[in-house]
Short mmCIF file of C-alpha atoms in Angstrom, two decimals:
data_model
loop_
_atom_site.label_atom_id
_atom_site.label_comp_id
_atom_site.label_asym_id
_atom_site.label_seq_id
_atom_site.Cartn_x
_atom_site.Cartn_y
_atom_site.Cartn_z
CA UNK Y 14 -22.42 -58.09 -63.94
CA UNK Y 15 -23.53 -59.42 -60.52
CA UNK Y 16 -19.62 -61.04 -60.23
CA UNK Y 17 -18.28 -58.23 -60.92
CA UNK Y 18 -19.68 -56.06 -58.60
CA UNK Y 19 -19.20 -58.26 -55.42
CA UNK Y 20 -15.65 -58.31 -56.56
CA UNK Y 21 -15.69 -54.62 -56.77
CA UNK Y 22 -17.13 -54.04 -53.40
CA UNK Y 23 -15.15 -56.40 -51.73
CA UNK Y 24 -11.63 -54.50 -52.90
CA UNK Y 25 -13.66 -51.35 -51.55
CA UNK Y 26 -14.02 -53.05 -48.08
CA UNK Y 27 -10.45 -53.66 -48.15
CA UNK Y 28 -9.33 -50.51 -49.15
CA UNK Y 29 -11.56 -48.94 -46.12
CA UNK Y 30 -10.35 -51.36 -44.06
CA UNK Y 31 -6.52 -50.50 -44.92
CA UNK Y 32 -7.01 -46.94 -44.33
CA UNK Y 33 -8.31 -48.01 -40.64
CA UNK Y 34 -5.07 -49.56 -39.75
CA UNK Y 35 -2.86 -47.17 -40.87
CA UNK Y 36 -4.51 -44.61 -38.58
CA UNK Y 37 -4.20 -46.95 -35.93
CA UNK Y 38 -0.53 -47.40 -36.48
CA UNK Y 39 0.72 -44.01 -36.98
CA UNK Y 40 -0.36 -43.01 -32.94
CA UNK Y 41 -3.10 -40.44 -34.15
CA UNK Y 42 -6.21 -39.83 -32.37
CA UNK Y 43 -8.44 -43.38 -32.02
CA UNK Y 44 -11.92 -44.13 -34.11
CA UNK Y 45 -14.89 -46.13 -33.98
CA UNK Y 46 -14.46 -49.03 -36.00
CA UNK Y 47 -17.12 -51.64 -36.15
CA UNK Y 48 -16.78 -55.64 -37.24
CA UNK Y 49 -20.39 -57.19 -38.87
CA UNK Y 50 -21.56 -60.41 -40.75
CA UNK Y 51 -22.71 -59.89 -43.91
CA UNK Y 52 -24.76 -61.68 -46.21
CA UNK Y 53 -23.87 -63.22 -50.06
CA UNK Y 54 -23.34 -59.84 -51.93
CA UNK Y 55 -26.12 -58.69 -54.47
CA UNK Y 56 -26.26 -56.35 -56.84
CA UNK Y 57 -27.37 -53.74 -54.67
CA UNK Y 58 -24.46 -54.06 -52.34
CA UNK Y 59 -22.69 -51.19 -53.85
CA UNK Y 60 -25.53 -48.58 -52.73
CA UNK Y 61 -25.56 -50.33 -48.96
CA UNK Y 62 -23.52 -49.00 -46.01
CA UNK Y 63 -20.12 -50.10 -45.95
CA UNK Y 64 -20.79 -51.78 -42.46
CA UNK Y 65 -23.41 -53.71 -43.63
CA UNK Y 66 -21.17 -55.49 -45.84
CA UNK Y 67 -18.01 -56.10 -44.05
CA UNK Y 68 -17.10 -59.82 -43.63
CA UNK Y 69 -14.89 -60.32 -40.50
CA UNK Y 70 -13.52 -63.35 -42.05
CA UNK Y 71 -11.72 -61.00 -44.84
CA UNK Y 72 -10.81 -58.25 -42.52
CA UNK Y 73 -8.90 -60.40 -40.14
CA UNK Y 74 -9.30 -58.02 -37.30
CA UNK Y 75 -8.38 -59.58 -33.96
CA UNK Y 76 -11.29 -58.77 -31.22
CA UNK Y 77 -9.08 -58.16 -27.38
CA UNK Y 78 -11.09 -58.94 -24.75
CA UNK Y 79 -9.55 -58.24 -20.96
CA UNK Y 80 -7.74 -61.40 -20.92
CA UNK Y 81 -4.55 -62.46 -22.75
CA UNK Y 82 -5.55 -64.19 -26.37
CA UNK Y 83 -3.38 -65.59 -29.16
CA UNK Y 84 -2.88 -63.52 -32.07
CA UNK Y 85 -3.35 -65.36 -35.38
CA UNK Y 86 -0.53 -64.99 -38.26
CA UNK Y 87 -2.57 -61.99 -40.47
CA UNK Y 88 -4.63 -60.33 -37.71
CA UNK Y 89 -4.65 -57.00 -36.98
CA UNK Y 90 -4.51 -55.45 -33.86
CA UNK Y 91 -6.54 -52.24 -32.69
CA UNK Y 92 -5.27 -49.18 -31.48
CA UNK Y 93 -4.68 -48.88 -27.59
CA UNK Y 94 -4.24 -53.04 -27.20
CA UNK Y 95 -1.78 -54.79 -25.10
CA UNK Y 96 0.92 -56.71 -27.22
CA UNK Y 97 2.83 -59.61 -26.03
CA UNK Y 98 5.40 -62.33 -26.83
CA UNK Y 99 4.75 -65.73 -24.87
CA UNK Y 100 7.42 -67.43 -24.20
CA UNK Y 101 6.39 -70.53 -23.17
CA UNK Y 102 4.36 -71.03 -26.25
CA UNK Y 103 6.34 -68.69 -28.81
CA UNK Y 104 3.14 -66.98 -29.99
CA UNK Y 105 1.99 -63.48 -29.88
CA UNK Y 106 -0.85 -62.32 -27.31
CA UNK Y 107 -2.84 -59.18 -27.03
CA UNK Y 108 -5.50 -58.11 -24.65
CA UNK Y 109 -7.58 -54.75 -24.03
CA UNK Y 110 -6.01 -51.61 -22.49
CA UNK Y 111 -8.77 -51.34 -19.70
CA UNK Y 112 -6.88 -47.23 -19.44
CA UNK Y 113 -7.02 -46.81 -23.40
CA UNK Y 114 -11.03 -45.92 -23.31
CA UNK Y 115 -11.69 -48.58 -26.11
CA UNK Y 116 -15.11 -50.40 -25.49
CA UNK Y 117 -16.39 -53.14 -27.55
CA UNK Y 118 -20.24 -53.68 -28.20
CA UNK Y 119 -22.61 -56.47 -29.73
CA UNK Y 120 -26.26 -55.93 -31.10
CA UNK Y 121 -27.78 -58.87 -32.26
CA UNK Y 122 -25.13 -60.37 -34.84
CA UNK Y 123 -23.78 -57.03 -35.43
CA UNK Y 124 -20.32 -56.05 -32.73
CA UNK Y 125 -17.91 -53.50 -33.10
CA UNK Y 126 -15.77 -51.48 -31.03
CA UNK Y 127 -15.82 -47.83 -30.32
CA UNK Y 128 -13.06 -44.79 -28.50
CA UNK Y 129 -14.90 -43.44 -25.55
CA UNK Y 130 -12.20 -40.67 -25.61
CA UNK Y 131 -12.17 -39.84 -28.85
CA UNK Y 132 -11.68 -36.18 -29.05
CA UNK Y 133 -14.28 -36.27 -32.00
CA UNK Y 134 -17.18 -38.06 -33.37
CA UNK Y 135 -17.25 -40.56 -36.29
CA UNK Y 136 -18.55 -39.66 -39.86
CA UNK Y 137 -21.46 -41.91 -39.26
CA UNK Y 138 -22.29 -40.04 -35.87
CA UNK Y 139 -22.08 -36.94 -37.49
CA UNK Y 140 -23.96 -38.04 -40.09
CA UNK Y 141 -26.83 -39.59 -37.71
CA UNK Y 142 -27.16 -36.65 -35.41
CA UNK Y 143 -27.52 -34.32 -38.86
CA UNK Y 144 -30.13 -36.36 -39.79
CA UNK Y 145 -31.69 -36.31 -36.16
CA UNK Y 146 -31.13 -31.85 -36.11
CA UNK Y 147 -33.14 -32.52 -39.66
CA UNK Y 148 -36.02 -34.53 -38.56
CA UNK Y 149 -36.41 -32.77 -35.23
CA UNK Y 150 -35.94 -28.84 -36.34
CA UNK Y 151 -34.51 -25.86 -33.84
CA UNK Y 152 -35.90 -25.53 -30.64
CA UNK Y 153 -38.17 -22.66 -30.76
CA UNK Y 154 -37.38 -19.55 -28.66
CA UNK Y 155 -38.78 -19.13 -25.34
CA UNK Y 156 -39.57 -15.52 -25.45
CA UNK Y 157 -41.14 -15.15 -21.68
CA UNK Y 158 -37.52 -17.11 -20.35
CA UNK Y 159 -35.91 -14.07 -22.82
CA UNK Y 160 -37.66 -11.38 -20.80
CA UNK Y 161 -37.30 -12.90 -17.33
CA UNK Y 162 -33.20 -13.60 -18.32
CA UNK Y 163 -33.16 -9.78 -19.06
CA UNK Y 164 -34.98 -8.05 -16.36
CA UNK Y 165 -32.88 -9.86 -14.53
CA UNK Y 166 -29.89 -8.55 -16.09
CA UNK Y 167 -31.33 -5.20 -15.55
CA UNK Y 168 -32.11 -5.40 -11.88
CA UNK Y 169 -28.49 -5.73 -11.17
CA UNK Y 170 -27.71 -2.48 -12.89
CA UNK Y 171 -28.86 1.03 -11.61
CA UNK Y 172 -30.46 3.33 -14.43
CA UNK Y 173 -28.01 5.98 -16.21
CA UNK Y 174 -30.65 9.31 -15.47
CA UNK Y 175 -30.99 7.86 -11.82
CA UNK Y 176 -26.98 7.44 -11.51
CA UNK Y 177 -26.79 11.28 -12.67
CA UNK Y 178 -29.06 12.14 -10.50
CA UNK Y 179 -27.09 10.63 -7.34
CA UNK Y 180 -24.13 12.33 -8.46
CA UNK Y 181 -26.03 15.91 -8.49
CA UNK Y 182 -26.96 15.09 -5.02
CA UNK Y 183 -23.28 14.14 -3.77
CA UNK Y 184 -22.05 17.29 -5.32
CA UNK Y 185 -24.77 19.41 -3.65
CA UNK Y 186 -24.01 17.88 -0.37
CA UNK Y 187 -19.85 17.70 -0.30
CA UNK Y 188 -18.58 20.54 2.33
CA UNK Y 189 -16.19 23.46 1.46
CA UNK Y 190 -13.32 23.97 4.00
CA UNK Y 191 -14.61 26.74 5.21
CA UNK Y 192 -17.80 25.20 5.92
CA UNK Y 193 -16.60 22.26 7.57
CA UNK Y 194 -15.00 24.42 10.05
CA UNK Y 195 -17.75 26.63 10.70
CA UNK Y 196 -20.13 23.65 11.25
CA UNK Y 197 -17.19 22.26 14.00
CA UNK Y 198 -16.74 25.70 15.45
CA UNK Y 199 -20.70 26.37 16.24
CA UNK Y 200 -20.30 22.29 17.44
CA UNK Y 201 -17.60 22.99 19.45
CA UNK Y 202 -19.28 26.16 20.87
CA UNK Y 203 -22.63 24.84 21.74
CA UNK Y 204 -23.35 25.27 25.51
CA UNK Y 205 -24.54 21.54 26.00
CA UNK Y 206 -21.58 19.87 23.85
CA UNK Y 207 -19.78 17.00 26.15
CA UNK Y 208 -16.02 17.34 26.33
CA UNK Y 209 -15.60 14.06 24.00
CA UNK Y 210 -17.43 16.41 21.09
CA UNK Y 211 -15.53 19.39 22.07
CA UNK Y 212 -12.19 17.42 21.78
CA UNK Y 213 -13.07 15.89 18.85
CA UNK Y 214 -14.26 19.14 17.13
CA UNK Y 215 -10.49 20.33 18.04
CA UNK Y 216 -9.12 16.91 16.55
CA UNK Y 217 -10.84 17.85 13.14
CA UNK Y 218 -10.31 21.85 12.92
CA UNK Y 219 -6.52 20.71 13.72
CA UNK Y 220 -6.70 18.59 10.69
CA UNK Y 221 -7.78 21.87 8.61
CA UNK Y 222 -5.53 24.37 9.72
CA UNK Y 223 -2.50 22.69 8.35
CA UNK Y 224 -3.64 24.65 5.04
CA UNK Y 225 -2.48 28.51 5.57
CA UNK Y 226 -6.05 30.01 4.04
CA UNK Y 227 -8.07 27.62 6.32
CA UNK Y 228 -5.94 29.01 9.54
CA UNK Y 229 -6.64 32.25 8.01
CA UNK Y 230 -10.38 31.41 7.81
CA UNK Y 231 -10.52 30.20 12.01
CA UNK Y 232 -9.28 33.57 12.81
CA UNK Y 233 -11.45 35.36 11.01
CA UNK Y 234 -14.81 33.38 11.99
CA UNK Y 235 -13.66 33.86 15.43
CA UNK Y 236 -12.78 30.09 16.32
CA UNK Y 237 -8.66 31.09 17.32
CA UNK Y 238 -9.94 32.90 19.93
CA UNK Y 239 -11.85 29.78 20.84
CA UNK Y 240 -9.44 27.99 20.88
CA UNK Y 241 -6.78 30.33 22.93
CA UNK Y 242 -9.09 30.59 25.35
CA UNK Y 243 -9.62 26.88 25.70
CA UNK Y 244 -5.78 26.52 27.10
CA UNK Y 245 -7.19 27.76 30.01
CA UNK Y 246 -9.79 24.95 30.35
CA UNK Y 247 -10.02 22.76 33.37
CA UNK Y 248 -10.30 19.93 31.23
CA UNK Y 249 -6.95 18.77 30.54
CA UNK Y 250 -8.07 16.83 27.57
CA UNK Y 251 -9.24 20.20 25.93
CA UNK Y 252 -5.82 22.10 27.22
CA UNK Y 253 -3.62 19.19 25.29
CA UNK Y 254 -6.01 19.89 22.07
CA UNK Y 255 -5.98 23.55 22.08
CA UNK Y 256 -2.29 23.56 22.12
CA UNK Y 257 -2.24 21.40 18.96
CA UNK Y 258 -4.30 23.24 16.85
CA UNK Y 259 -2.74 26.48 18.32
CA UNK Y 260 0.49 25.44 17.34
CA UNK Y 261 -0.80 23.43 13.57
CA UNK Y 262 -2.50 26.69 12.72
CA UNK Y 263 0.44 29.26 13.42
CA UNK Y 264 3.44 27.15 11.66
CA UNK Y 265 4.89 29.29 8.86
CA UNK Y 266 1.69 31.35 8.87
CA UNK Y 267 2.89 35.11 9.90
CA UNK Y 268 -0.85 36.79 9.80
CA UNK Y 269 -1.85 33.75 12.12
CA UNK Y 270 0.82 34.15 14.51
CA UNK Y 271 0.53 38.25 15.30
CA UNK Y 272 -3.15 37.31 15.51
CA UNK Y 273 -2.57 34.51 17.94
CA UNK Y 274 0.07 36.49 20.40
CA UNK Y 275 -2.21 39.42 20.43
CA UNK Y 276 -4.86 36.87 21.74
CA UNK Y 277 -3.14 35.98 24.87
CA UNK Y 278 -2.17 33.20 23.50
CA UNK Y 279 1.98 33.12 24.61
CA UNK Y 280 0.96 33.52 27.93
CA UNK Y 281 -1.34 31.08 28.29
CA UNK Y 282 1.09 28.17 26.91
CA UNK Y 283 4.20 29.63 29.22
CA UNK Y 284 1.55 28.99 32.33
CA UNK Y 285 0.71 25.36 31.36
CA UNK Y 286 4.56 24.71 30.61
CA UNK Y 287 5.44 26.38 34.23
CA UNK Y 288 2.47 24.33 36.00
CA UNK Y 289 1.91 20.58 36.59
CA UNK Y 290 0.25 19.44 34.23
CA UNK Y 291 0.92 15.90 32.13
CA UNK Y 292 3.70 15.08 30.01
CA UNK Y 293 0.91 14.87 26.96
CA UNK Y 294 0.04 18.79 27.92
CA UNK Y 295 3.51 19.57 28.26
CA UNK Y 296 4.50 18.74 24.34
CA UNK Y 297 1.68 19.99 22.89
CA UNK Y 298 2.27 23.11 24.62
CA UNK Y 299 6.10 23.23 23.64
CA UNK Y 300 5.13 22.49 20.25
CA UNK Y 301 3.04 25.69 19.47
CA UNK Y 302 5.54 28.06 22.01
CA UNK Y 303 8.15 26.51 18.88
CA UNK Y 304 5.83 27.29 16.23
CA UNK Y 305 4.82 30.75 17.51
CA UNK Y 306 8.26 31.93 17.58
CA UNK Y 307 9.59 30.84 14.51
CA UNK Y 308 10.74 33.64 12.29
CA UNK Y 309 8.72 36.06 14.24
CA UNK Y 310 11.18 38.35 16.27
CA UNK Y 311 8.06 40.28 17.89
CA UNK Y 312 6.71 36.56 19.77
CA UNK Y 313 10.32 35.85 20.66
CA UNK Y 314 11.26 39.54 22.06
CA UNK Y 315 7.35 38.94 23.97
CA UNK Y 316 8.86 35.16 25.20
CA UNK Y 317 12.12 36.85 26.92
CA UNK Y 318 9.64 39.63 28.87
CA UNK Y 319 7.60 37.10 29.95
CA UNK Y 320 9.82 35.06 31.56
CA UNK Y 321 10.36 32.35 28.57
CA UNK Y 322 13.78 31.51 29.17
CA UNK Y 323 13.54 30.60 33.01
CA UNK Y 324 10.32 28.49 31.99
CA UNK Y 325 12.09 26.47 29.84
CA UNK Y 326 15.27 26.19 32.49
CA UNK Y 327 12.77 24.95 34.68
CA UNK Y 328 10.95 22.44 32.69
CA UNK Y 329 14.71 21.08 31.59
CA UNK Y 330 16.03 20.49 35.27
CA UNK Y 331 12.56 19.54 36.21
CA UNK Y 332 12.47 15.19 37.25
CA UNK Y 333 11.25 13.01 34.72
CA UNK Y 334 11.53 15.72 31.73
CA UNK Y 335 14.12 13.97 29.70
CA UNK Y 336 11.46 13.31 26.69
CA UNK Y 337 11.50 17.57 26.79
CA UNK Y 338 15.06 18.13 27.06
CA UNK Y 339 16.31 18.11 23.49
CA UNK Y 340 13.20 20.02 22.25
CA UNK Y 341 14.16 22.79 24.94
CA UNK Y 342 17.56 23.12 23.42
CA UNK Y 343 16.58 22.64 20.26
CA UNK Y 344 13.82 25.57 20.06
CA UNK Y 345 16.84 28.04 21.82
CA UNK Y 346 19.22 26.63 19.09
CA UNK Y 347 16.74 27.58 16.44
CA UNK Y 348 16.64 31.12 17.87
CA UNK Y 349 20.27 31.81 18.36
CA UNK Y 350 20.60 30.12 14.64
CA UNK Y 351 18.00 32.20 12.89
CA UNK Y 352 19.17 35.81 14.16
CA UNK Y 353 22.46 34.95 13.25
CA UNK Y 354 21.16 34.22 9.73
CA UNK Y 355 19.05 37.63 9.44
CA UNK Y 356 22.24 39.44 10.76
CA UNK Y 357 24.62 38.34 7.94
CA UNK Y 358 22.79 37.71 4.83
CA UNK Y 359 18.88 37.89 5.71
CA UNK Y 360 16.14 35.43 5.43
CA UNK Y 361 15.15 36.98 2.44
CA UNK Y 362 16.77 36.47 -0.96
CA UNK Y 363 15.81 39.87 -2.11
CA UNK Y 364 15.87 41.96 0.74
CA UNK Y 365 12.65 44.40 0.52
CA UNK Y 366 10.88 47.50 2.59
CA UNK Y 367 10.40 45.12 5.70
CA UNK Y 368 13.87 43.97 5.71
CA UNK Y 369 15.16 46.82 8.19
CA UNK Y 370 12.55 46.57 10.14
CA UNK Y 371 13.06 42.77 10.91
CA UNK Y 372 17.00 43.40 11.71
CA UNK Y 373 15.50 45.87 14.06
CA UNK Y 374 13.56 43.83 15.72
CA UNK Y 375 15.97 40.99 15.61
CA UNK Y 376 18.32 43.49 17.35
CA UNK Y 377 16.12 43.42 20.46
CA UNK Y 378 16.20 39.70 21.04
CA UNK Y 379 19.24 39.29 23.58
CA UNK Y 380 18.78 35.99 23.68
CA UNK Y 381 22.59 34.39 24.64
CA UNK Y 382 23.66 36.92 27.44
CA UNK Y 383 20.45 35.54 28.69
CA UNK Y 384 21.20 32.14 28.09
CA UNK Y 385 24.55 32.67 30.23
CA UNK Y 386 23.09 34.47 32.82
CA UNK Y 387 20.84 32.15 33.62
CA UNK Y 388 23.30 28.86 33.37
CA UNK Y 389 22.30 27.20 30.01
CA UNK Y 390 26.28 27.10 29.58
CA UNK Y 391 25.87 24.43 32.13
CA UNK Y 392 22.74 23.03 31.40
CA UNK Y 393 23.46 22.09 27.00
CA UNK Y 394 26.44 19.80 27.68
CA UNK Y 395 24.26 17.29 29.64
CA UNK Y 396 22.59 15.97 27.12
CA UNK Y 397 26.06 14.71 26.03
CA UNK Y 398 25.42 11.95 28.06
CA UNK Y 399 22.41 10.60 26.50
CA UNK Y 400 22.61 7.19 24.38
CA UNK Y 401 21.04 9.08 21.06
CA UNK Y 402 23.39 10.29 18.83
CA UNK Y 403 20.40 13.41 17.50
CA UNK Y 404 19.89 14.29 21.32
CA UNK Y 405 23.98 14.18 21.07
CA UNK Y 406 24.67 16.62 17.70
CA UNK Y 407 21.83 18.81 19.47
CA UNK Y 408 23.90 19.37 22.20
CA UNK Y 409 27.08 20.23 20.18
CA UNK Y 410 25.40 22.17 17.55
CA UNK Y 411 23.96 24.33 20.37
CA UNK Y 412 27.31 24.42 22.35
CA UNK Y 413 29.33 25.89 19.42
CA UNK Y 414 26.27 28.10 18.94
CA UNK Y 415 26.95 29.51 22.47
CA UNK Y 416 30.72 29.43 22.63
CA UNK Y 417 31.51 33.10 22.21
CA UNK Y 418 29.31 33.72 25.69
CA UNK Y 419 30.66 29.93 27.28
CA UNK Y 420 33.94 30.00 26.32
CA UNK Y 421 35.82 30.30 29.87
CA UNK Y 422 33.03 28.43 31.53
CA UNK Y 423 33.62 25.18 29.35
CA UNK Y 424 37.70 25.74 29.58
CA UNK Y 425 37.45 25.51 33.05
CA UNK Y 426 34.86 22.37 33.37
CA UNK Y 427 37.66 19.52 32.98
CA UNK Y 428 34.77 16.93 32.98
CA UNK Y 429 33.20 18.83 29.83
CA UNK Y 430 36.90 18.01 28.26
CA UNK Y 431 36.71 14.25 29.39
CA UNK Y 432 33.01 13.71 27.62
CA UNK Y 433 34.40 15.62 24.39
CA UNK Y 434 36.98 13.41 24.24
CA UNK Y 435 36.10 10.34 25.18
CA UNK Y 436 33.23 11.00 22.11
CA UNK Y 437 35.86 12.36 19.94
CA UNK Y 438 37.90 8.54 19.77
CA UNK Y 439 33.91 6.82 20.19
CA UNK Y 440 32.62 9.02 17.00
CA UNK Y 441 36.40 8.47 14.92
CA UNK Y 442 35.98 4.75 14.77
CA UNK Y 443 31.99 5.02 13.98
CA UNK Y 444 33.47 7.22 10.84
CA UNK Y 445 35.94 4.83 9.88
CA UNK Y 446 33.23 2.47 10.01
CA UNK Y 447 31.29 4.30 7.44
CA UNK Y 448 34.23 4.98 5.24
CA UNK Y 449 35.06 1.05 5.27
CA UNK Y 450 31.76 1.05 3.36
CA UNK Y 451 31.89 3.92 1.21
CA UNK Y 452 30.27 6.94 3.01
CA UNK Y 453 32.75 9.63 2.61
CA UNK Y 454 30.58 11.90 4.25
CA UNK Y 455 28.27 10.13 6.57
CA UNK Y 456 26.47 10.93 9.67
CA UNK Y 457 29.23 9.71 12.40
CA UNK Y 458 31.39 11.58 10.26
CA UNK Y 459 29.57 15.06 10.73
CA UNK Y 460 29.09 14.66 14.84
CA UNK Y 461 33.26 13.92 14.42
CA UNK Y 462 33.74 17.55 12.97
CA UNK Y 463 31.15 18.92 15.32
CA UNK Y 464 33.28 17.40 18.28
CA UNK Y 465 36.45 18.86 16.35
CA UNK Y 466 35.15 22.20 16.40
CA UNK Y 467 34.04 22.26 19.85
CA UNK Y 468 37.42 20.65 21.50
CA UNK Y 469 39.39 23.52 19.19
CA UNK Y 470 37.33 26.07 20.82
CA UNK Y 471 37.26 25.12 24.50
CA UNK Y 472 41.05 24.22 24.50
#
């Protein structure tokens, strides 16, 4: 029986030894495989570990080193080696690939070779570190490093009833509108506030009274008055500010408006605009004469008393006023414009009780025999001149808008004739521009029919 079962073994070592090679040859992933001397075979040498009993002899497995060897006829040749032909000597050579991560060991009489970059461990490592997990057991849990690791944790995070709580507070402290203003009102008002608190109280309300019930809300607390009476400030910081949120807090708000002409406040802004006072002062103050007149034929009937029209003649012949000029003409366009509008179909799409009683008042704005009499006929076609084509469609807008009052006067002015014309052939090419890239009706375009419609009426 002994005879038998070395032979038996032996075609076992072969067969394992088969397998190894054609693993190595088909390109997938490199194993250990280790080389030993073995002993004469007994007959326990079927319950040993294969690598106890390998003979290298048998196996013919060629050992590379990291210099060029001859291979002999039989050999086989591991994974990742360096294969050559010599042809000097005609035989076959192989070495180590120093790159391939194959490392070769010895212990004693036993020497193998082993991947170092094998993406997995051998079925005896597996089977050596079970057997070490075994004989050593789990490491116990370290409850104390548990409760650190966690309070830990927790420190980093805020409690849920304290996070509600936080909220309550924000929500107890966040300021209504109305609030707000009455806390920068009282600031605003207090005897020993500096001028930069003042203005920036006025910075802030302006902010606010964009919103029609928070304009609404400053005149009733008393803080419009405040702030009409501020035009009148020394402090031309506070003069400039006033004037914005005088004219923020009247736009498109009616109840705002009668309450701010009834305050003086129409006055106040014609006497900055008639005085020296900065260029900065000077807008702000235009802006809120603009907004106090809008759509409110009672302010504009007030304006013309007060002198309105020969303020704003002034401040358009006045040196250095050019940044004014086109919002002059623009605010007496928008005047002529919307009185024409009541006249023949109203601003209202259902015309109600109040609707006679705004033509009426409409009726008493004589705003273009004015205009006439006091030589805007002369004054609009300046800005004709100007390099900006808005400053430019102004002007004609507000020149056809005044025709039936400045219709001999422009006949008569042959240099009026010249500019239209020589803007009429500038404007036709700019159009033909725009149709050349598919702008039927583009901006040039509209200032050409504008010019049109001004040389048909002055010829």
């Amino acid at each position: 029986m002994t005879g038998s079962g070395g032979w038996k073994t032996a075609f076992l070592l072969l067969s394992v030894l088969c397998a190894h090679l054609a693993q190595a040859d088909s390109g997938q992933a490199r194993s250990a495989l280790t080389v030993v001397d073995s002993s004469e075979p007994s007959d326990e040498a079927e319950e040993a570990p294969v690598e106890e009993d390998v003979d290298e002899e048998d196996l013919e497995v060629f050992r590379p080193t990291d210099q060029w060897q001859s291979l002999q006829p039989g050999q086989a040749v591991p994974a990742g080696s360096h294969v050559r032909l010599n042809l000097q000597t005609g035989q076959r050579e192989a070495k180590v690939d120093d790159s391939s991560g194959l490392k070769y060991w010895t212990n004693g009489q036993r020497q193998g070779m082993v991947n170092t970059e094998a993406p997995y461990f051998s079925t005896q490592e597996l089977k050596k570190a079970l057997k070490k997990f075994k004989e050593e057991g789990v490491e116990p849990i370290d409850k104390e490093r548990e409760k650190k690791e966690e309070a830990a944790v927790r420190a980093q995070y805020r409690p849920l009833e304290e996070l509600k709580r936080d909220m309550e507070q924000m929500n107890m402290m966040v300021e209504t509108d109305f609030q707000v203003m009455t806390r920068l009102v009282r600031q605003f008002n207090r005897s020993e506030a500096t001028l930069e608190e003042r203005v920036a109280a006025l910075l802030d309300l302006e902010y606010l009274v964009h919103q029609v019930d928070n304009a609404q809300d400053l005149v009733s607390m008393g803080g419009m008055q405040l702030v009409i009476d501020s035009l009148n400030s020394s402090a031309l910081q506070l003069q400039e500010s006033a004037a914005f949120v005088l004219g923020s807090a009247v736009s498109s708000n009616p109840r705002v408006q009668v309450e701010a002409v009834e305050g003086g406040a129409l006055h106040k802004l014609l006497l900055l605009l008639a005085t020296d006072r900065p260029l900065s002062v000077k807008k702000k103050a235009l802006f809120a004469v603009a907004a106090l007149l809008r759509h409110f034929p009672f302010a504009q009937r007030r304006f013309l008393l007060l002198g309105g029209v020969q303020v704003l003649g002034e401040l358009f012949r006045a040196p250095g006023g050019a940044a004014l000029r086109v919002r002059v003409v623009t605010l007496l366009y928008d005047m002529i414009v919307e009185k024409e509008l009541i006249s023949q179909a109203g601003l209202d799409p259902v015309p109600d009780s109040s609707h006679q009683e705004r033509l009426r008042q409409y009726a008493q704005v004589s705003l273009l025999p004015l205009l006439a009499e006091q030589g805007w006929c002369g004054l609009v076609p300046e800005l004709l001149s100007s390099p900006e084509h808005d400053w430019r469609e102004k002007a004609l807008r507000t020149l056809l808008a005044m025709m039936p009052h400045c219709r001999e006067l422009y006949r008569r002015d042959s240099r009026l004739a010249r500019s239209l014309s020589a803007l009429q052939e500038q404007y036709q090419q700019l159009a033909e521009g725009e149709r050349g890239l598919g702008e039927e009706d583009g901006y040039f375009g509209e200032i050409l029919t504008l010019l049109d419609t001004v040389l048909g009426g002055v010829r």
